[in-house]
Amino acid sequence: MRQGGDYARDANKRPTIEMVAQRAGVSRQTVSNAANAPHRLRPETLKRVLGTIDELGYRPSHAARSLRTRATGVIGCRLLPSNYGGTGGVLDRLLHALCDAARSSGYNVLAFSVDTDDEEIGVFDDLLRRNAVDGFVLANTHHGDVRPNWLLDQGARFVAFGRPWGVEHPRHSWVDVDGARGTSEAVNHLAGLGHTRIGFLGLGEGNGVGDDRYHGWQRAMDDMGLPVKGLVARAEDGIASGKALAEQMMDAPQPPTAFVCVSDAMAIGALRAAEDRGLAGGRDISIVGFDDSPVASVIRPRLSSLRQPVEGVAHKIVEVLLSELNGTQRRPSRVLLAPWLVRRESTGECSSVSVSATIPQKGRQQRKSPST
Amino acid sequence: MRQGGDYARDANKRPTIEMVAQRAGVSRQTVSNAANAPHRLRPETLKRVLGTIDELGYRPSHAARSLRTRATGVIGCRLLPSNYGGTGGVLDRLLHALCDAARSSGYNVLAFSVDTDDEEIGVFDDLLRRNAVDGFVLANTHHGDVRPNWLLDQGARFVAFGRPWGVEHPRHSWVDVDGARGTSEAVNHLAGLGHTRIGFLGLGEGNGVGDDRYHGWQRAMDDMGLPVKGLVARAEDGIASGKALAEQMMDAPQPPTAFVCVSDAMAIGALRAAEDRGLAGGRDISIVGFDDSPVASVIRPRLSSLRQPVEGVAHKIVEVLLSELNGTQRRPSRVLLAPWLVRRESTGECSSVSVSATIPQKGRQQRKSPST
DNA sequence: TAGTTTTTTTTGAACGATCAAGTCAGCCGG
DNA sequence: CCGGCTGACTTGATCGTTCAAAAAAAACTA
């Protein structure tokens, strides 16, 4: 009976490899081998040792193993602020998926939250110096990103979610979603509904993600022989911004009957602009967002949006990172996955049938994919 | 020059305490003391050693220190599925705040994603056996929750976010948000706008969080001498559910002019119900949600909602958990923090002024807080 | 059976830190 | 001049694992 009602903490210390060894009548190393290199044991011994391990509920100490092998089984990942509206929600979903994927490979995820890339490098530095992680997942890559080079200089292992925008010959692995393919698909979808004047609401030039999604729209419009003049507007992300851009475009002599948007926030902005002039989304005007953020399925009309295959991304990231850690990897991998369109109420048949029939439509169903 | 263009990984191994010691002309232990017990060194020596530490960029190896001290500096936390609509978003925000708070105390957060409480216990078991974490943060407590007792039995340290609902004498620390106080405040706010028939849309009885928020509404209504009969409806969480409940209540002979809702999902449901019968939220009917989820500020009308002080919660959780780890803590702490009302368009002056003036209103401004 | 190879198991030595106990000055009081 | 005391630093042991090499046991070979 312990004095003072202390928690029963160190009453039974967790079993060590030595205890298992004694109980099974073998040496430490044999127990270690039973777990790490079973083929080295005689079947009979193996069975006995595994039995004892199970009986005592033994698991190797993380610290001890990590000290010896210099591997931690931990992946570091920055927790990005969930800016709903923008690319919001996607990164939260990614983290979930990453944890899942990592755990099923015996890894864990160490999450940290910082405000700037510089602070992030500070955390990288700390974690690397302490040998607290094996590698990193880098999210939200952008033009002029200093993080990849810093990591490369340190000889650290990592995989980026997002392409190294603006870098000629990237020296690191990345996994990304093919935004261009997404916006292409959106154009195809809208054209299939009879729309011919399909506008694009995008981000200011120079934003990698924004440019990618823009090019997809442009390529699809060209391929189908649809006009693009006066149908592009680009600015910073946000509902207000999207609304302003949409209003401007709708005031033109030949307004679009549909919008493909670089984000759900822009799409919601466009929806608001339409509402303000009495147009109903999905009936009088069709709108497609990007990222399928939580709001998409809640607002009215429910918003059609391009959903990123986050689980697939996470799976690939972990796969690539692990092969990078094993040293199996000779040269960096590049993986591009396709998003898919979630069709909801905000997209419908084109109501203004005036010109649509006269426009030639070539290559309606094409699905050329630039993925790896 | 290394063959095959290998990454410059093990070129310069990270400095160990021994290297620092040699370079500074002292022993290992002195270096260790410089960092952990500076008062033991002569100022002169201290300066020299710290200089060398800085020069070499030395940080103690996480594994080695953890092996010796049996402390990891890591806190485990389950990543809950972000069910937007329900209590959604709050837990994502909490995780961010937790990482922040932990890091500023020199701790890190290990995130893992599981689907059920049983699986969560499995992860706890694994992490404890491997000695991979010092403690846990337990979110989403509920009636009949088996996790706290399991953890207590293991002698594990943890702090719950959420009260141990239905437990007489909880033997563990917890931090929670005072839901009752929140709904009380919502009632006060609405009454201040002239509303007298204020309905409550809640969760089915037996849900701790739901009951708490319900009681707050009820108490405030009683305190103000407002009628409650026929103004309560409770069911499972969700937009559809909220809509159905609101419709039912609005069909009654004396319909409410305002709703206090247990969640934003319910509130959105109520908003939809109102829209369907031509009532404008914020003008013809007022609605308050709970949790201030991302959608709240995006939908139209923008939804007034009770925001949980997530940063404060995270701060407290870390504070309590650390004192629990230090053994400073003799008995479990209970901390209750107040949410605050974010006023947006969905709440406005009561338009039907028929009866409101005749109802007596006692104790309008009271703010009794049951917090610790 | 002895010699050789192969398989199986054990023994010492790390990994890099901290704890506990040591040494070695210098100081003080008697 | 000696014993005790304090402050500043050092030395050995230890945490629990895995690696590398040695030893023992088993299995072939001739």
mmCIF file with all atom_site columns, N, CA and C in Angstrom, chain B residues 3 18 177 196 236:
data_model
loop_
_atom_site.group_PDB
_atom_site.id
_atom_site.type_symbol
_atom_site.label_atom_id
_atom_site.label_alt_id
_atom_site.label_comp_id
_atom_site.label_asym_id
_atom_site.label_entity_id
_atom_site.label_seq_id
_atom_site.pdbx_PDB_ins_code
_atom_site.Cartn_x
_atom_site.Cartn_y
_atom_site.Cartn_z
_atom_site.occupancy
_atom_site.B_iso_or_equiv
_atom_site.pdbx_formal_charge
_atom_site.auth_seq_id
_atom_site.auth_comp_id
_atom_site.auth_asym_id
_atom_site.auth_atom_id
_atom_site.pdbx_PDB_model_num
ATOM 1  N N  . GLN B 1 3   ? 30.476  8.103  -54.738 1.00 0.00 ? 3   GLN B N  1
ATOM 2  C CA . GLN B 1 3   ? 30.025  7.452  -55.964 1.00 0.00 ? 3   GLN B CA 1
ATOM 3  C C  . GLN B 1 3   ? 28.500  7.495  -56.089 1.00 0.00 ? 3   GLN B C  1
ATOM 4  N N  . GLU B 1 18  ? 29.563  14.744 -26.345 1.00 0.00 ? 18  GLU B N  1
ATOM 5  C CA . GLU B 1 18  ? 30.990  14.459 -26.185 1.00 0.00 ? 18  GLU B CA 1
ATOM 6  C C  . GLU B 1 18  ? 31.841  15.438 -27.002 1.00 0.00 ? 18  GLU B C  1
ATOM 7  N N  . VAL B 1 177 ? -15.615 23.641 -22.003 1.00 0.00 ? 177 VAL B N  1
ATOM 8  C CA . VAL B 1 177 ? -16.255 24.914 -22.262 1.00 0.00 ? 177 VAL B CA 1
ATOM 9  C C  . VAL B 1 177 ? -17.658 24.864 -21.677 1.00 0.00 ? 177 VAL B C  1
ATOM 10 N N  . THR B 1 196 ? -39.330 37.071 -26.950 1.00 0.00 ? 196 THR B N  1
ATOM 11 C CA . THR B 1 196 ? -39.838 36.438 -25.736 1.00 0.00 ? 196 THR B CA 1
ATOM 12 C C  . THR B 1 196 ? -40.117 34.963 -25.953 1.00 0.00 ? 196 THR B C  1
ATOM 13 N N  . GLU B 1 236 ? -31.273 14.093 -33.134 1.00 0.00 ? 236 GLU B N  1
ATOM 14 C CA . GLU B 1 236 ? -29.853 13.958 -33.471 1.00 0.00 ? 236 GLU B CA 1
ATOM 15 C C  . GLU B 1 236 ? -29.382 15.178 -34.251 1.00 0.00 ? 236 GLU B C  1
#
